[in-house]
Amino acid sequence: MIWLAVAAHVFVVIGFTTRILLRDDLSPPARMAWFVVLNLLPYFGSAVYFLFGEVDLGHRANRRHQAVFDALRAKMADFMGAPGSADDLIAPLYRPAFHYAASINGFHPVPGNRAELLADEAATTARLVQDIEAATERVSVLYYIWLTDETGTAIAEALIRAAQRGVICRALADGLGSRRLVRSPLWRRMGEAGVQCAVTLPLKKPVRTVLTSRLDLRNHRKITVIDGRITYCGSQNAADPAFLIKAQYGPWVDVMLRFEGPVVAQNEILFLSDWLQATGEHLEAFDLYEEPQAGGFPAQVMGDGPTERRGATPQLFSGLFASAQEELILSTPYFVPDATVLEALCAAAHRGVAVQLIFPKRNDSWVVAAASRSYYRKLLSAGCQIHEYRDGLLHAKTLTVDGCVSVIGSSNLDQRSFDLNYENNILLQDPGVTCDLRARQQSYVAQSDVVHHAEVLAWPRHERIWHNVIATIGPVL
């Protein structure tokens, strides 16, 4: 019997090791992390790899994604911006980053946009509901997490009222993050009232999903488009700041911008790409609008996901870090960077850029918390400043560069956002909006504890070992 166990062990380890070596899309650190897992825990590690090792929605989903985007580009190219527009609209220092963003989905910078930074989560919900109440044509919403709490219900009820007065309402929710809503009476009432409801990446056939893809590929986007003239972009889901399903970490602190201008059409196209894939509908006549705002700024949408090319988000952020001349400020709740992002941050600090990083002090993911802290010593040694937000879970995903360029949206700086989630962001150049976002970032800093280099050096050995062990398998998390 012993020889059977040994043979099974060898077969499992060699089989999955061969598969890992055949994958050209894996980075060397990711391969090494899988080797460690498979050799230390061969049976458990093999099961984990089988369930979560491949970043693939399946050939059918990939073909559908390509067909949908080809159709959207063919019919809506005029609203996706003109190739080369960054050369006319964007300052030379930042053009490479905008050009790179355009290469991901085909969205180019469009001028004539304006944005308003909402005061807080309550103000965002109130303004969003007000805009839905004023809608006359259509409302499209997509949320990763949509709860049946006060915020989630308020948005759902506003959609119900809009649908009852003849507004076309489309509601798209992620099958995992919004699983409680899609099984609730509220979701059924939305459908009965005329709201067109759909679930993206549903969990109805988990066995088939496990065999052909993986369960944790998620649509993490937060998109709201109203009458084709207003869109919201940022980190806030359709949920209360108290976030009762993880109340011990609350309140969740989010940030949202309300946009008007041609970038609204780009965000609506991104929503449509998800809607068409989730529903199987075919693209018919769909009127988009371009209403440039006087004196508005250039902006463009960037969407990423497992059906886009690998590494798009970290490469974009690294390009923005490289463009910084004076200052870059970043806030994110989940920081498990790849080598590209980590080295770009350190390089910026080494050449004299004031790099400020803002993370939550208490994270709802103990794995991410441990992995994040494994990078503190390197970042602080390079001259970065690290602030840990203490008044709740800082969920805001923001980047400001030189008081001129900003990124806001759903992307975190971790492997999940880089490889597994569908994400949406808006990249813009405007000193006014960037100044407002920077002020919000500084309010986070004021509510944070500074992490000092000497403090990190004094961490006990067992703590440092723990952080580094978790970071070693970070590429497979």
mmCIF file of C-alpha atoms in Angstrom, residues 126-429:
data_model
loop_
_atom_site.group_PDB
_atom_site.id
_atom_site.type_symbol
_atom_site.label_atom_id
_atom_site.label_comp_id
_atom_site.label_asym_id
_atom_site.label_seq_id
_atom_site.Cartn_x
_atom_site.Cartn_y
_atom_site.Cartn_z
ATOM 1 C CA ALA A 126 -29.079 60.324 -2.145
ATOM 2 C CA ARG A 127 -27.748 61.910 -5.335
ATOM 3 C CA LEU A 128 -27.879 58.638 -7.262
ATOM 4 C CA VAL A 129 -31.478 57.996 -6.228
ATOM 5 C CA GLN A 130 -32.350 61.586 -7.146
ATOM 6 C CA ASP A 131 -30.860 61.094 -10.619
ATOM 7 C CA ILE A 132 -32.791 57.841 -11.089
ATOM 8 C CA GLU A 133 -35.991 59.606 -10.018
ATOM 9 C CA ALA A 134 -35.350 62.224 -12.717
ATOM 10 C CA ALA A 135 -34.570 59.672 -15.450
ATOM 11 C CA THR A 136 -36.768 59.815 -18.540
ATOM 12 C CA GLU A 137 -35.239 57.224 -20.891
ATOM 13 C CA ARG A 138 -33.032 54.533 -19.346
ATOM 14 C CA VAL A 139 -31.038 53.557 -16.284
ATOM 15 C CA SER A 140 -28.295 50.924 -16.250
ATOM 16 C CA VAL A 141 -26.695 49.687 -13.038
ATOM 17 C CA LEU A 142 -24.103 47.032 -12.240
ATOM 18 C CA TYR A 143 -22.843 46.233 -8.752
ATOM 19 C CA TYR A 144 -20.560 43.538 -7.420
ATOM 20 C CA ILE A 145 -22.164 43.697 -3.961
ATOM 21 C CA TRP A 146 -25.828 44.657 -3.795
ATOM 22 C CA LEU A 147 -27.408 44.116 -0.385
ATOM 23 C CA THR A 148 -31.008 44.392 0.800
ATOM 24 C CA ASP A 149 -30.028 46.946 3.441
ATOM 25 C CA GLU A 150 -31.101 50.601 3.440
ATOM 26 C CA THR A 151 -28.820 51.671 0.576
ATOM 27 C CA GLY A 152 -29.425 48.628 -1.598
ATOM 28 C CA THR A 153 -33.173 48.806 -1.071
ATOM 29 C CA ALA A 154 -33.286 52.557 -1.801
ATOM 30 C CA ILE A 155 -31.603 52.014 -5.165
ATOM 31 C CA ALA A 156 -33.850 49.049 -5.975
ATOM 32 C CA GLU A 157 -37.002 50.974 -5.065
ATOM 33 C CA ALA A 158 -35.886 53.917 -7.229
ATOM 34 C CA LEU A 159 -35.447 51.515 -10.157
ATOM 35 C CA ILE A 160 -38.888 50.028 -9.515
ATOM 36 C CA ARG A 161 -40.500 53.472 -9.591
ATOM 37 C CA ALA A 162 -38.589 54.399 -12.746
ATOM 38 C CA ALA A 163 -39.632 51.194 -14.520
ATOM 39 C CA GLN A 164 -43.270 51.745 -13.550
ATOM 40 C CA ARG A 165 -43.269 55.152 -15.236
ATOM 41 C CA GLY A 166 -41.835 53.691 -18.450
ATOM 42 C CA VAL A 167 -38.081 54.147 -18.047
ATOM 43 C CA ILE A 168 -36.014 51.240 -19.396
ATOM 44 C CA CYS A 169 -34.135 49.908 -16.370
ATOM 45 C CA ARG A 170 -31.391 47.300 -16.567
ATOM 46 C CA ALA A 171 -29.997 45.863 -13.332
ATOM 47 C CA LEU A 172 -26.981 43.569 -13.375
ATOM 48 C CA ALA A 173 -25.594 41.955 -10.215
ATOM 49 C CA ASP A 174 -22.683 39.603 -9.606
ATOM 50 C CA GLY A 175 -23.741 36.055 -8.778
ATOM 51 C CA LEU A 176 -21.502 35.768 -5.727
ATOM 52 C CA GLY A 177 -21.234 39.259 -4.293
ATOM 53 C CA SER A 178 -24.983 39.888 -4.668
ATOM 54 C CA ARG A 179 -26.187 36.333 -4.014
ATOM 55 C CA ARG A 180 -28.426 37.420 -1.130
ATOM 56 C CA LEU A 181 -30.195 40.005 -3.257
ATOM 57 C CA VAL A 182 -30.810 37.752 -6.273
ATOM 58 C CA ARG A 183 -32.490 35.194 -3.997
ATOM 59 C CA SER A 184 -34.597 37.816 -2.213
ATOM 60 C CA PRO A 185 -38.196 39.034 -2.619
ATOM 61 C CA LEU A 186 -36.779 42.474 -3.489
ATOM 62 C CA TRP A 187 -35.127 41.098 -6.654
ATOM 63 C CA ARG A 188 -38.386 39.401 -7.638
ATOM 64 C CA ARG A 189 -40.316 42.634 -7.064
ATOM 65 C CA MET A 190 -37.870 44.466 -9.299
ATOM 66 C CA GLY A 191 -38.524 42.006 -12.116
ATOM 67 C CA GLU A 192 -42.292 42.105 -11.605
ATOM 68 C CA ALA A 193 -42.214 45.916 -11.781
ATOM 69 C CA GLY A 194 -40.524 45.813 -15.190
ATOM 70 C CA VAL A 195 -36.863 46.180 -14.231
ATOM 71 C CA GLN A 196 -34.809 43.980 -16.554
ATOM 72 C CA CYS A 197 -32.736 41.947 -14.077
ATOM 73 C CA ALA A 198 -29.763 39.724 -14.881
ATOM 74 C CA VAL A 199 -26.975 37.997 -13.003
ATOM 75 C CA THR A 200 -23.405 38.121 -14.221
ATOM 76 C CA LEU A 201 -21.247 35.050 -13.566
ATOM 77 C CA PRO A 202 -24.104 33.158 -11.843
ATOM 78 C CA LEU A 203 -23.584 30.264 -9.442
ATOM 79 C CA LYS A 204 -26.452 28.152 -10.785
ATOM 80 C CA LYS A 205 -24.178 25.416 -12.202
ATOM 81 C CA PRO A 206 -21.208 25.236 -9.805
ATOM 82 C CA VAL A 207 -20.051 21.780 -10.951
ATOM 83 C CA ARG A 208 -19.898 22.863 -14.581
ATOM 84 C CA THR A 209 -18.151 26.079 -13.547
ATOM 85 C CA VAL A 210 -15.540 24.145 -11.573
ATOM 86 C CA LEU A 211 -14.915 21.782 -14.492
ATOM 87 C CA THR A 212 -14.674 24.479 -17.165
ATOM 88 C CA SER A 213 -13.548 27.592 -15.294
ATOM 89 C CA ARG A 214 -13.343 28.668 -11.627
ATOM 90 C CA LEU A 215 -15.901 29.905 -9.115
ATOM 91 C CA ASP A 216 -13.999 32.947 -7.918
ATOM 92 C CA LEU A 217 -13.817 34.798 -11.247
ATOM 93 C CA ARG A 218 -16.075 37.739 -10.430
ATOM 94 C CA ASN A 219 -17.512 40.933 -11.879
ATOM 95 C CA HIS A 220 -16.256 43.509 -9.382
ATOM 96 C CA ARG A 221 -17.460 46.542 -11.351
ATOM 97 C CA LYS A 222 -19.645 49.353 -10.016
ATOM 98 C CA ILE A 223 -21.314 51.166 -12.924
ATOM 99 C CA THR A 224 -24.343 53.453 -12.957
ATOM 100 C CA VAL A 225 -25.450 55.250 -16.140
ATOM 101 C CA ILE A 226 -28.570 57.426 -16.262
ATOM 102 C CA ASP A 227 -30.169 58.601 -19.522
ATOM 103 C CA GLY A 228 -26.786 58.299 -21.215
ATOM 104 C CA ARG A 229 -25.835 61.653 -19.685
ATOM 105 C CA ILE A 230 -24.697 60.877 -16.130
ATOM 106 C CA THR A 231 -22.424 58.147 -14.820
ATOM 107 C CA TYR A 232 -21.002 57.310 -11.411
ATOM 108 C CA CYS A 233 -17.576 55.769 -10.932
ATOM 109 C CA GLY A 234 -15.745 54.770 -7.780
ATOM 110 C CA SER A 235 -15.540 52.135 -5.077
ATOM 111 C CA GLN A 236 -19.019 52.195 -3.529
ATOM 112 C CA ASN A 237 -21.269 49.156 -3.879
ATOM 113 C CA ALA A 238 -25.044 49.171 -3.329
ATOM 114 C CA ALA A 239 -24.592 48.669 0.402
ATOM 115 C CA ASP A 240 -24.590 50.679 3.615
ATOM 116 C CA PRO A 241 -21.244 51.914 4.982
ATOM 117 C CA ALA A 242 -21.927 49.776 8.061
ATOM 118 C CA PHE A 243 -21.695 46.731 5.753
ATOM 119 C CA LEU A 244 -23.494 44.447 8.187
ATOM 120 C CA ILE A 245 -22.164 41.220 6.658
ATOM 121 C CA LYS A 246 -18.711 42.328 7.910
ATOM 122 C CA ALA A 247 -19.753 44.882 10.510
ATOM 123 C CA GLN A 248 -16.679 44.310 12.701
ATOM 124 C CA TYR A 249 -14.512 46.070 10.113
ATOM 125 C CA GLY A 250 -16.876 48.966 9.396
ATOM 126 C CA PRO A 251 -17.601 51.510 8.461
ATOM 127 C CA TRP A 252 -16.598 50.986 4.832
ATOM 128 C CA VAL A 253 -15.132 54.261 3.552
ATOM 129 C CA ASP A 254 -15.711 54.810 -0.167
ATOM 130 C CA VAL A 255 -15.271 57.510 -2.781
ATOM 131 C CA MET A 256 -17.393 58.295 -5.847
ATOM 132 C CA LEU A 257 -17.309 60.780 -8.720
ATOM 133 C CA ARG A 258 -20.406 61.813 -10.669
ATOM 134 C CA PHE A 259 -19.475 62.429 -14.324
ATOM 135 C CA GLU A 260 -21.131 64.259 -17.199
ATOM 136 C CA GLY A 261 -19.779 64.438 -20.723
ATOM 137 C CA PRO A 262 -18.637 62.051 -23.467
ATOM 138 C CA VAL A 263 -16.974 59.655 -20.996
ATOM 139 C CA VAL A 264 -20.512 58.662 -19.945
ATOM 140 C CA ALA A 265 -21.005 56.921 -23.295
ATOM 141 C CA GLN A 266 -17.789 54.960 -22.788
ATOM 142 C CA ASN A 267 -18.975 53.742 -19.389
ATOM 143 C CA GLU A 268 -22.310 52.770 -20.930
ATOM 144 C CA ILE A 269 -20.523 50.759 -23.623
ATOM 145 C CA LEU A 270 -18.594 48.932 -20.897
ATOM 146 C CA PHE A 271 -21.879 48.191 -19.110
ATOM 147 C CA LEU A 272 -23.397 46.928 -22.352
ATOM 148 C CA SER A 273 -20.471 44.550 -22.846
ATOM 149 C CA ASP A 274 -21.343 42.912 -19.527
ATOM 150 C CA TRP A 275 -25.098 43.034 -20.105
ATOM 151 C CA LEU A 276 -24.937 41.386 -23.517
ATOM 152 C CA GLN A 277 -22.669 38.625 -22.242
ATOM 153 C CA ALA A 278 -24.863 37.973 -19.207
ATOM 154 C CA THR A 279 -28.189 37.978 -21.064
ATOM 155 C CA GLY A 280 -27.233 36.598 -24.473
ATOM 156 C CA GLU A 281 -29.105 39.485 -26.093
ATOM 157 C CA HIS A 282 -27.981 40.827 -29.438
ATOM 158 C CA LEU A 283 -27.048 44.441 -29.904
ATOM 159 C CA GLU A 284 -29.836 46.325 -31.571
ATOM 160 C CA ALA A 285 -30.396 50.039 -32.063
ATOM 161 C CA PHE A 286 -29.027 51.822 -29.040
ATOM 162 C CA ASP A 287 -28.690 55.589 -28.947
ATOM 163 C CA LEU A 288 -25.652 56.967 -27.180
ATOM 164 C CA TYR A 289 -25.088 60.625 -26.451
ATOM 165 C CA GLU A 290 -22.119 62.918 -26.481
ATOM 166 C CA GLU A 291 -22.717 66.120 -24.582
ATOM 167 C CA PRO A 292 -19.362 67.863 -24.142
ATOM 168 C CA GLN A 293 -19.291 70.182 -21.154
ATOM 169 C CA ALA A 294 -17.865 73.661 -21.691
ATOM 170 C CA GLY A 295 -14.353 73.842 -20.327
ATOM 171 C CA GLY A 296 -14.415 70.124 -19.546
ATOM 172 C CA PHE A 297 -11.409 67.862 -19.155
ATOM 173 C CA PRO A 298 -10.240 64.763 -21.087
ATOM 174 C CA ALA A 299 -11.047 61.337 -19.639
ATOM 175 C CA GLN A 300 -11.296 57.738 -20.731
ATOM 176 C CA VAL A 301 -12.707 54.472 -19.412
ATOM 177 C CA MET A 302 -10.523 51.450 -18.757
ATOM 178 C CA GLY A 303 -12.060 48.033 -18.136
ATOM 179 C CA ASP A 304 -10.066 44.968 -17.220
ATOM 180 C CA GLY A 305 -10.929 41.326 -16.610
ATOM 181 C CA PRO A 306 -9.951 37.692 -17.139
ATOM 182 C CA THR A 307 -10.933 37.902 -20.808
ATOM 183 C CA GLU A 308 -8.550 40.826 -21.403
ATOM 184 C CA ARG A 309 -4.801 40.415 -21.720
ATOM 185 C CA ARG A 310 -2.883 39.525 -18.595
ATOM 186 C CA GLY A 311 -1.056 42.255 -16.717
ATOM 187 C CA ALA A 312 -3.021 45.180 -18.126
ATOM 188 C CA THR A 313 -3.856 46.860 -14.814
ATOM 189 C CA PRO A 314 -0.429 46.585 -13.132
ATOM 190 C CA GLN A 315 1.237 47.791 -16.310
ATOM 191 C CA LEU A 316 -1.093 50.802 -16.499
ATOM 192 C CA PHE A 317 -0.487 51.753 -12.881
ATOM 193 C CA SER A 318 3.244 51.252 -13.270
ATOM 194 C CA GLY A 319 3.209 53.581 -16.270
ATOM 195 C CA LEU A 320 1.436 56.221 -14.207
ATOM 196 C CA PHE A 321 3.947 55.795 -11.367
ATOM 197 C CA ALA A 322 6.758 56.235 -13.874
ATOM 198 C CA SER A 323 5.205 59.447 -15.196
ATOM 199 C CA ALA A 324 5.064 61.095 -11.763
ATOM 200 C CA GLN A 325 7.488 63.978 -11.351
ATOM 201 C CA GLU A 326 6.622 65.389 -7.946
ATOM 202 C CA GLU A 327 3.988 63.378 -6.114
ATOM 203 C CA LEU A 328 1.795 60.314 -6.274
ATOM 204 C CA ILE A 329 -0.801 59.360 -3.677
ATOM 205 C CA LEU A 330 -2.470 55.966 -3.695
ATOM 206 C CA SER A 331 -5.258 54.539 -1.551
ATOM 207 C CA THR A 332 -6.359 50.922 -1.764
ATOM 208 C CA PRO A 333 -7.777 48.404 0.703
ATOM 209 C CA TYR A 334 -5.994 45.422 -0.847
ATOM 210 C CA PHE A 335 -2.295 45.771 -1.632
ATOM 211 C CA VAL A 336 -0.554 42.627 -2.869
ATOM 212 C CA PRO A 337 1.438 44.032 -5.796
ATOM 213 C CA ASP A 338 3.293 42.111 -8.432
ATOM 214 C CA ALA A 339 6.939 42.904 -9.107
ATOM 215 C CA THR A 340 5.996 45.433 -11.803
ATOM 216 C CA VAL A 341 3.977 47.600 -9.428
ATOM 217 C CA LEU A 342 6.294 47.206 -6.448
ATOM 218 C CA GLU A 343 9.422 48.171 -8.350
ATOM 219 C CA ALA A 344 7.680 51.091 -10.069
ATOM 220 C CA LEU A 345 6.613 52.513 -6.690
ATOM 221 C CA CYS A 346 10.119 52.128 -5.276
ATOM 222 C CA ALA A 347 11.693 53.606 -8.401
ATOM 223 C CA ALA A 348 9.445 56.674 -8.157
ATOM 224 C CA ALA A 349 10.430 57.221 -4.527
ATOM 225 C CA HIS A 350 14.139 56.696 -5.278
ATOM 226 C CA ARG A 351 14.083 59.435 -7.907
ATOM 227 C CA GLY A 352 12.554 61.921 -5.481
ATOM 228 C CA VAL A 353 8.813 61.614 -6.062
ATOM 229 C CA ALA A 354 6.820 62.008 -2.839
ATOM 230 C CA VAL A 355 5.018 58.639 -2.677
ATOM 231 C CA GLN A 356 2.191 58.328 -0.139
ATOM 232 C CA LEU A 357 0.405 55.000 0.296
ATOM 233 C CA ILE A 358 -2.802 54.715 2.343
ATOM 234 C CA PHE A 359 -4.035 51.291 3.484
ATOM 235 C CA PRO A 360 -6.558 50.203 6.126
ATOM 236 C CA LYS A 361 -5.118 49.430 9.555
ATOM 237 C CA ARG A 362 -7.570 46.547 10.008
ATOM 238 C CA ASN A 363 -8.291 44.534 6.897
ATOM 239 C CA ASP A 364 -11.246 42.193 6.391
ATOM 240 C CA SER A 365 -8.813 39.780 4.713
ATOM 241 C CA TRP A 366 -6.127 38.471 7.082
ATOM 242 C CA VAL A 367 -4.304 36.996 4.091
ATOM 243 C CA VAL A 368 -4.069 40.352 2.317
ATOM 244 C CA ALA A 369 -3.123 42.125 5.559
ATOM 245 C CA ALA A 370 -0.193 39.774 6.128
ATOM 246 C CA ALA A 371 0.975 39.823 2.506
ATOM 247 C CA SER A 372 0.743 43.638 2.329
ATOM 248 C CA ARG A 373 2.975 44.118 5.354
ATOM 249 C CA SER A 374 5.665 41.945 3.840
ATOM 250 C CA TYR A 375 6.327 44.802 1.399
ATOM 251 C CA TYR A 376 6.516 47.593 3.990
ATOM 252 C CA ARG A 377 10.244 47.336 4.638
ATOM 253 C CA LYS A 378 11.167 47.608 0.956
ATOM 254 C CA LEU A 379 8.767 50.490 0.348
ATOM 255 C CA LEU A 380 9.894 52.443 3.399
ATOM 256 C CA SER A 381 13.562 51.845 2.585
ATOM 257 C CA ALA A 382 12.941 53.374 -0.852
ATOM 258 C CA GLY A 383 11.437 56.475 0.751
ATOM 259 C CA CYS A 384 7.703 55.803 0.389
ATOM 260 C CA GLN A 385 5.391 56.990 3.173
ATOM 261 C CA ILE A 386 2.853 54.467 4.467
ATOM 262 C CA HIS A 387 -0.294 55.473 6.344
ATOM 263 C CA GLU A 388 -2.704 52.987 7.938
ATOM 264 C CA TYR A 389 -6.269 54.291 8.131
ATOM 265 C CA ARG A 390 -7.704 53.557 11.573
ATOM 266 C CA ASP A 391 -11.372 54.716 11.395
ATOM 267 C CA GLY A 392 -12.943 51.783 9.541
ATOM 268 C CA LEU A 393 -12.061 49.902 6.399
ATOM 269 C CA LEU A 394 -10.734 52.327 3.807
ATOM 270 C CA HIS A 395 -12.278 50.875 0.650
ATOM 271 C CA ALA A 396 -11.525 53.845 -1.648
ATOM 272 C CA LYS A 397 -9.383 53.054 -4.685
ATOM 273 C CA THR A 398 -7.758 56.304 -5.790
ATOM 274 C CA LEU A 399 -4.581 57.484 -7.456
ATOM 275 C CA THR A 400 -3.511 61.088 -7.982
ATOM 276 C CA VAL A 401 -0.344 62.063 -9.834
ATOM 277 C CA ASP A 402 1.334 65.490 -9.632
ATOM 278 C CA GLY A 403 -1.980 67.178 -8.796
ATOM 279 C CA CYS A 404 -2.931 66.725 -12.452
ATOM 280 C CA VAL A 405 -3.926 63.139 -13.303
ATOM 281 C CA SER A 406 -6.326 60.868 -11.422
ATOM 282 C CA VAL A 407 -7.615 57.311 -11.543
ATOM 283 C CA ILE A 408 -10.798 56.276 -9.761
ATOM 284 C CA GLY A 409 -12.753 53.054 -9.979
ATOM 285 C CA SER A 410 -12.990 49.506 -8.695
ATOM 286 C CA SER A 411 -9.437 48.167 -9.141
ATOM 287 C CA ASN A 412 -7.330 47.244 -6.140
ATOM 288 C CA LEU A 413 -3.605 46.642 -6.320
ATOM 289 C CA ASP A 414 -3.721 42.913 -5.717
ATOM 290 C CA GLN A 415 -3.623 39.741 -7.781
ATOM 291 C CA ARG A 416 -7.392 39.362 -7.678
ATOM 292 C CA SER A 417 -7.957 42.712 -9.393
ATOM 293 C CA PHE A 418 -5.022 42.129 -11.723
ATOM 294 C CA ASP A 419 -6.055 38.690 -12.980
ATOM 295 C CA LEU A 420 -9.450 37.479 -11.742
ATOM 296 C CA ASN A 421 -11.989 40.292 -11.484
ATOM 297 C CA TYR A 422 -13.765 42.389 -14.067
ATOM 298 C CA GLU A 423 -12.939 45.961 -13.054
ATOM 299 C CA ASN A 424 -13.824 49.449 -14.262
ATOM 300 C CA ASN A 425 -11.885 52.697 -13.882
ATOM 301 C CA ILE A 426 -11.850 56.203 -15.292
ATOM 302 C CA LEU A 427 -8.526 57.866 -16.039
ATOM 303 C CA LEU A 428 -8.643 61.679 -16.275
ATOM 304 C CA GLN A 429 -6.455 64.759 -16.528
#
